[in-house]
GROMACS .gro file of C-alpha atoms in nm:
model
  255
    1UNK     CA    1   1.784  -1.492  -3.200
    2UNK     CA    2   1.628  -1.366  -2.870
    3UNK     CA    3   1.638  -1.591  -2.564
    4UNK     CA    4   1.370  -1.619  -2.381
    5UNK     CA    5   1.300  -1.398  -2.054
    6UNK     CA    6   1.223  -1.526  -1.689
    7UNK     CA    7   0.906  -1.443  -1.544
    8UNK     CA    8   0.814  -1.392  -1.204
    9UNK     CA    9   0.482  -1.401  -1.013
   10UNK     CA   10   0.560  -1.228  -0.681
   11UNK     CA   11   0.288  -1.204  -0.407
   12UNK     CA   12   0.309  -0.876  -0.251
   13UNK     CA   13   0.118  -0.907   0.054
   14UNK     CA   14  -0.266  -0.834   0.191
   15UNK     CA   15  -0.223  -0.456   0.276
   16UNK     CA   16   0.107  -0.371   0.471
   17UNK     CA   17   0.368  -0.297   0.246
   18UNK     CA   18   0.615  -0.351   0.576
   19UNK     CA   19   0.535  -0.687   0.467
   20UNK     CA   20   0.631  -0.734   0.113
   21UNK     CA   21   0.904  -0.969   0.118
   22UNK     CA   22   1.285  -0.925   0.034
   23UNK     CA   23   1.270  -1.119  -0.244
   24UNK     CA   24   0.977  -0.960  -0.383
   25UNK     CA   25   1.148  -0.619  -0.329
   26UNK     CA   26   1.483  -0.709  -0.500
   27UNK     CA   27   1.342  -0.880  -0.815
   28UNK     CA   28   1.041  -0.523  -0.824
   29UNK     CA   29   1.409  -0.350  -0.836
   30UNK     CA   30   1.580  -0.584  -1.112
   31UNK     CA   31   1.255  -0.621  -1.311
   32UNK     CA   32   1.277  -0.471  -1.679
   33UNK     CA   33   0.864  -0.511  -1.691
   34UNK     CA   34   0.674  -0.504  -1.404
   35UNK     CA   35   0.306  -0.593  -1.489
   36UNK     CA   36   0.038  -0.481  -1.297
   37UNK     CA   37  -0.302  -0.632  -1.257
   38UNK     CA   38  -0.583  -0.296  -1.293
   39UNK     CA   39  -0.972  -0.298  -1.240
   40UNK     CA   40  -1.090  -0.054  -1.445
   41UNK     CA   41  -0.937  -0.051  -1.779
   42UNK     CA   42  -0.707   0.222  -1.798
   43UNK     CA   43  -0.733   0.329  -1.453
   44UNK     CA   44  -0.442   0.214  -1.294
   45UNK     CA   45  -0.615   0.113  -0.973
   46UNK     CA   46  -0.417  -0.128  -0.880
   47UNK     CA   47  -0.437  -0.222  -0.476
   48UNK     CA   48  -0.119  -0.455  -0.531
   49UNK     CA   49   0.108  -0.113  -0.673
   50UNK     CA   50  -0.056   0.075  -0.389
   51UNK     CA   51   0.100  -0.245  -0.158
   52UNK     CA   52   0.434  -0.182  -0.314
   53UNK     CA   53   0.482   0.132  -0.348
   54UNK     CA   54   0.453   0.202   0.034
   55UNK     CA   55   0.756  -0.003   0.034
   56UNK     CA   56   0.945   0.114  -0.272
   57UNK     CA   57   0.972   0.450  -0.449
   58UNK     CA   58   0.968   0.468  -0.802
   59UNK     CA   59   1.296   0.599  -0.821
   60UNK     CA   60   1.437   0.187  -0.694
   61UNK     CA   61   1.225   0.082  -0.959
   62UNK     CA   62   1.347   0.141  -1.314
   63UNK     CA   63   1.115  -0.140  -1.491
   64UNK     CA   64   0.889  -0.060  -1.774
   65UNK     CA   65   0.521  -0.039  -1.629
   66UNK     CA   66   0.271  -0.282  -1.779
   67UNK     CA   67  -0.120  -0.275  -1.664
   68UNK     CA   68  -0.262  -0.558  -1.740
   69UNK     CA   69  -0.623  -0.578  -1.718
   70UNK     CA   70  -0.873  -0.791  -1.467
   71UNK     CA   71  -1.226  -0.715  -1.516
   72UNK     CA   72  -1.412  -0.738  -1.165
   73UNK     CA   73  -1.706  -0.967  -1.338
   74UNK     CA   74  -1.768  -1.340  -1.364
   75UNK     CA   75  -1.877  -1.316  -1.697
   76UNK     CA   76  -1.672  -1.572  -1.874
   77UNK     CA   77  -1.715  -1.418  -2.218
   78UNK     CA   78  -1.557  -1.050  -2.093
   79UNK     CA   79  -1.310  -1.266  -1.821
   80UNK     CA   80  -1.137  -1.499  -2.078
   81UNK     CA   81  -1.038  -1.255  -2.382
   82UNK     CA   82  -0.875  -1.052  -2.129
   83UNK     CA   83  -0.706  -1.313  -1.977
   84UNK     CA   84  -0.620  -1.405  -2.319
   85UNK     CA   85  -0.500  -1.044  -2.400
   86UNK     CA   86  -0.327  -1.029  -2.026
   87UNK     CA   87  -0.057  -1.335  -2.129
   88UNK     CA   88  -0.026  -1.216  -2.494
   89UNK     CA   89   0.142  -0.901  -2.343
   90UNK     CA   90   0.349  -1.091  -2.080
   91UNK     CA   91   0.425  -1.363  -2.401
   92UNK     CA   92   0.558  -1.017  -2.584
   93UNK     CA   93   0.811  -0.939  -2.334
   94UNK     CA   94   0.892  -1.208  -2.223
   95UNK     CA   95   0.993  -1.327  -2.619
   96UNK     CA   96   1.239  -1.048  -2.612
   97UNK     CA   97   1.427  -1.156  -2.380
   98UNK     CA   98   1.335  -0.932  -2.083
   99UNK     CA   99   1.307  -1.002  -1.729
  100UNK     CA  100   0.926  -0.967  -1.634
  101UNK     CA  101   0.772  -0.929  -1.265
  102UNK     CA  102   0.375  -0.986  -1.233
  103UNK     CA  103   0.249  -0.864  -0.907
  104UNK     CA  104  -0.054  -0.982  -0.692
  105UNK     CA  105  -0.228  -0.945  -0.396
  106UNK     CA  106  -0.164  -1.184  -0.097
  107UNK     CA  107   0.003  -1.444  -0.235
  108UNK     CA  108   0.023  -1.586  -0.678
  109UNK     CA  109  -0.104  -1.970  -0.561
  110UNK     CA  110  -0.408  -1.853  -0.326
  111UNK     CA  111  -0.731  -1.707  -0.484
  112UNK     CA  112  -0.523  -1.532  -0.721
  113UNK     CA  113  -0.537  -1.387  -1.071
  114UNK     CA  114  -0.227  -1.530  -1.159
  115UNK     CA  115  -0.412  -1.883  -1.170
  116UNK     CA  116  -0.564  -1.761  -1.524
  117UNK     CA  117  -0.257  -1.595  -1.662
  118UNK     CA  118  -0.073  -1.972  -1.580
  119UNK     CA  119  -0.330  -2.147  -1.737
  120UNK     CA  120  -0.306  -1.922  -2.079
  121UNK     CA  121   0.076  -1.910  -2.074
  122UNK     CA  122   0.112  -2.274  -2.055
  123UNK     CA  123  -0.075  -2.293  -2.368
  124UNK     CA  124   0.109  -2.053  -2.523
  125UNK     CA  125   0.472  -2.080  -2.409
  126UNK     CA  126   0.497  -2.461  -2.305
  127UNK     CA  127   0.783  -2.512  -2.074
  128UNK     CA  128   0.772  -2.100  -2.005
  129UNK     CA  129   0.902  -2.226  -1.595
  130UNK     CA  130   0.802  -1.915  -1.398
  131UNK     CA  131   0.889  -1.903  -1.102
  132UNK     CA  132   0.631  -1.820  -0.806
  133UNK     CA  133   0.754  -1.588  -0.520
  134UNK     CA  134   0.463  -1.659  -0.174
  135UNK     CA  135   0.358  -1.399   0.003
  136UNK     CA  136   0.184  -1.309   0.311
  137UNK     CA  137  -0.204  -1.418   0.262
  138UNK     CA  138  -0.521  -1.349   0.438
  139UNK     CA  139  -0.514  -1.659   0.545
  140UNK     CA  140  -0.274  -1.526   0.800
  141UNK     CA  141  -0.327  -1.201   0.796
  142UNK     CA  142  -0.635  -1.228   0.960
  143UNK     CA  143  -0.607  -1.466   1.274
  144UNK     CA  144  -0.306  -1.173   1.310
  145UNK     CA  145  -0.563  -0.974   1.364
  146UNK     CA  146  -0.844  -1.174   1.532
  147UNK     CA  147  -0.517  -1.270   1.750
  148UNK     CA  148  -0.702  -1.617   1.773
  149UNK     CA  149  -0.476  -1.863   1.667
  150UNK     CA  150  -0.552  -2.122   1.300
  151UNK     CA  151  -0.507  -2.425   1.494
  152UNK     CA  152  -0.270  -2.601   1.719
  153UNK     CA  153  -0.207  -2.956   1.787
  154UNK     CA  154  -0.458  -3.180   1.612
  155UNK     CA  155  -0.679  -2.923   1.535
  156UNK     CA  156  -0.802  -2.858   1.167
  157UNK     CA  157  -0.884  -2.571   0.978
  158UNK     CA  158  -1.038  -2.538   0.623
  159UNK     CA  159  -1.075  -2.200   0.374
  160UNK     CA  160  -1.339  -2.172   0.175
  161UNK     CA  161  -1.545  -1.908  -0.044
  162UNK     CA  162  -1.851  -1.772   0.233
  163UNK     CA  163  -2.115  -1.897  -0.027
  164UNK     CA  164  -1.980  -2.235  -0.033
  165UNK     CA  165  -1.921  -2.192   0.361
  166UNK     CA  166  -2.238  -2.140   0.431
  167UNK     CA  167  -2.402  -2.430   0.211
  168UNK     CA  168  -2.215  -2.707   0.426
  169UNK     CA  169  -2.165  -2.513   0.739
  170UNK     CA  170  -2.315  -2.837   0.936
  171UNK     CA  171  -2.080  -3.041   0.778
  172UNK     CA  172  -1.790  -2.790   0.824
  173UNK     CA  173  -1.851  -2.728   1.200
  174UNK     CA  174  -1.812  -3.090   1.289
  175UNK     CA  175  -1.532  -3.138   1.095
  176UNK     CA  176  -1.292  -2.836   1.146
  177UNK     CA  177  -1.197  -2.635   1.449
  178UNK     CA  178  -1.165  -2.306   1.245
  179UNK     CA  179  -1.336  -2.238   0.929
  180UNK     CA  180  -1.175  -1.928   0.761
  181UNK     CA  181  -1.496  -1.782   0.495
  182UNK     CA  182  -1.336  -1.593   0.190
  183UNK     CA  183  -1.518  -1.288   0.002
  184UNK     CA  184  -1.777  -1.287   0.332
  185UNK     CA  185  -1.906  -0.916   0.277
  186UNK     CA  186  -2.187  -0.978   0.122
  187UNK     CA  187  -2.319  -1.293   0.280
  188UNK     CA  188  -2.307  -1.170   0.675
  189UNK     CA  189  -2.667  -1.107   0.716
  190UNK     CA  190  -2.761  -1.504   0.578
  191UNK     CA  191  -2.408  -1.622   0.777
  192UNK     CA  192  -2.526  -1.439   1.098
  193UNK     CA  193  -2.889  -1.665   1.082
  194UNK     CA  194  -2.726  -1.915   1.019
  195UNK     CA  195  -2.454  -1.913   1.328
  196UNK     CA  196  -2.751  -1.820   1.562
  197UNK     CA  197  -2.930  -2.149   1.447
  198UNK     CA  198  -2.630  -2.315   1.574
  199UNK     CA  199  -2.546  -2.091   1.835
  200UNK     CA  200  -2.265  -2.010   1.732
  201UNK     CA  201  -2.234  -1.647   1.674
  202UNK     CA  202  -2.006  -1.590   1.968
  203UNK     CA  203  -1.772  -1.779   1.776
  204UNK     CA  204  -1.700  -1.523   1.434
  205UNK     CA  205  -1.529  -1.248   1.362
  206UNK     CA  206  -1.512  -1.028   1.025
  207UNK     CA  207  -1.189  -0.853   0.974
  208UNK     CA  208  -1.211  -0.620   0.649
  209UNK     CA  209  -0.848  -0.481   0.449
  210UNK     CA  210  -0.666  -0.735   0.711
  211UNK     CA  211  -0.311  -0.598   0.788
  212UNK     CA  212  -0.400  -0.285   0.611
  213UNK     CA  213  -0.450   0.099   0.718
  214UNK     CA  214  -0.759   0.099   0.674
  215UNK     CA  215  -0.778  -0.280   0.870
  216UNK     CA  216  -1.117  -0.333   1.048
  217UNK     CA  217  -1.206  -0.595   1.315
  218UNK     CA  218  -1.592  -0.704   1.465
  219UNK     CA  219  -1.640  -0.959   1.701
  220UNK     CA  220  -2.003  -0.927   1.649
  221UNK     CA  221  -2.124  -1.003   1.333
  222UNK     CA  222  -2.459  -0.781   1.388
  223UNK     CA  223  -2.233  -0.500   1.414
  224UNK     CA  224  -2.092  -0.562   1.070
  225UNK     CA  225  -2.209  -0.251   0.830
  226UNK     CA  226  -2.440  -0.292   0.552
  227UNK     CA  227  -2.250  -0.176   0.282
  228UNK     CA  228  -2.034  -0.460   0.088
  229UNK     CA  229  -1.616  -0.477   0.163
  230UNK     CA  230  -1.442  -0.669  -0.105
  231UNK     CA  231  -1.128  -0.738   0.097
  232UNK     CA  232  -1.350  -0.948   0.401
  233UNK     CA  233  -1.271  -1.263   0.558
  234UNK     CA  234  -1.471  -1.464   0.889
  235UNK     CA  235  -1.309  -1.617   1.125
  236UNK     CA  236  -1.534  -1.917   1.301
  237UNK     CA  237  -1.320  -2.003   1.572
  238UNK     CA  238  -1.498  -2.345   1.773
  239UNK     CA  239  -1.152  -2.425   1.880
  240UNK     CA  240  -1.219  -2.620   2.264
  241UNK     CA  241  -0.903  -2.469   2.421
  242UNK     CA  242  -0.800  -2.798   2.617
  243UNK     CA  243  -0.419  -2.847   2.506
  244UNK     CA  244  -0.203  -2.887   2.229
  245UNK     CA  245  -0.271  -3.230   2.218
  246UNK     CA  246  -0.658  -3.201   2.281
  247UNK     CA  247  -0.870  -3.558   2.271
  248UNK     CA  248  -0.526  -3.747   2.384
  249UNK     CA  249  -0.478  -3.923   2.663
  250UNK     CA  250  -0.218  -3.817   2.868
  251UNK     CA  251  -0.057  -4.135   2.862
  252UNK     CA  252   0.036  -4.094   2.539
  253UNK     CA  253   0.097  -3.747   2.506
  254UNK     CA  254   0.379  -3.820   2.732
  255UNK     CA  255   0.528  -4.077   2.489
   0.00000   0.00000   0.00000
């Protein structure tokens, strides 16, 4: 009778593979499958392998290599049978017993395609227990680069998908000191009308591949090219800059 494997989902980082974690690095070595999330079917384009191996050579990684495929579509009927197909495989090695390390960008609990493989594993191995390894996000990775801080203090800040973003932007703006817009590349031109409305373009920056060689930072949005990035984040930084404590009275601050 086979006991059951363990299975891992181990974020590997936005781009620098300096960053990939230690953990992430020992299990990639102790791994007996290491599954790999590709684009194109039988491509192996996968930008989280790229991610590790800058970090690791093949030669510290003996696990089996196991491409699972992620089609780049929101077409439910093509998405779901290969999400479907994606946790049969892991369910396969997993049932014999071996240990199994799925790999994603940034980090397995933010924006991530692990989310679906969860959801299809839970129906099919109830009480399976992975175990989720963080890594380093966008959400970080790009105020690195911006070098404008999140927040401090009592400030707020909120993440949220540029289409949404843009749709409550008035709402947003009054209730958050940064507002952090995921998958931005191809909304710039309607976010940039919409910032000047407000006048508030001074306040964004677009950072493409954050953290990454190929890492790009504008502080004006006009300046943005025209052709779509994938990997693209704004930063809408309103932040007022009057102390940690901004809005309290000093009296208190001091208690």
């Amino acid at each position: 009778m086979n006991t059951t494997g363990k299975l891992y989902a181990v974020g590997v980082g936005t781009g620098d593979s300096e960053l990939l974690t230690l953990k992430a690095a020992r299990l990639l070595k102790s791994a007996d499958v290491i599954a790999i999330p590709e684009k194109n079917k039988g491509q192996k384009d996968s930008f989280s392998w790229q991610i590790v191996t800058g970090a690791l050579t093949e030669q510290e990684m003996l696990g089996e290599r196991c491409y699972l495929h992620f089609p780049m579509t929101r077409d439910a009927s093509i998405n779901v049978p290969a999400w479907q197909q994606a946790a049969r495989t892991l369910m396969h090695h997993l049932t014999a017993g071996k240990q199994v390390v799925f790999i994603t960008e940034g980090d397995p609990s933010v924006y991530s395609t692990w989310a679906y493989i969860q959801d299809e594993l839970n129906g099919l191995m109830p009480g399976l227990n992975a175990e989720v390894v963080p890594g380093i996000t966008s959400i970080t990775a790009v105020p690195a680069a911006t070098q404008t801080p999140l927040a401090d203090g009592k400030e707020r800040f909120c993440v949220v998908p540029a289409a949404y973003g843009i749709e409550c932007l008035d709402r947003l703006v009054e209730e958050f000191d940064t507002i952090l817009l995921i998958k931005a590349g191809r909304i710039v031109p309607q976010l940039l009308t919409k910032l000047r409305d407000k006048g508030l373009e001074h306040c964004a920056t677009y950072v493409s591949h954050a953290s990454g060689a190929n890492q790009e930072v504008y502080h004006n949005l006009a300046d943005v090219p025209e052709e779509h990035r994938y990997f693209a984040m704004v930063q809408l930084s309103i932040r007022a800059r009057k102390g940690v404590l901004r809005g309290t009275p000093a009296s208190r601050a001091m208690q």
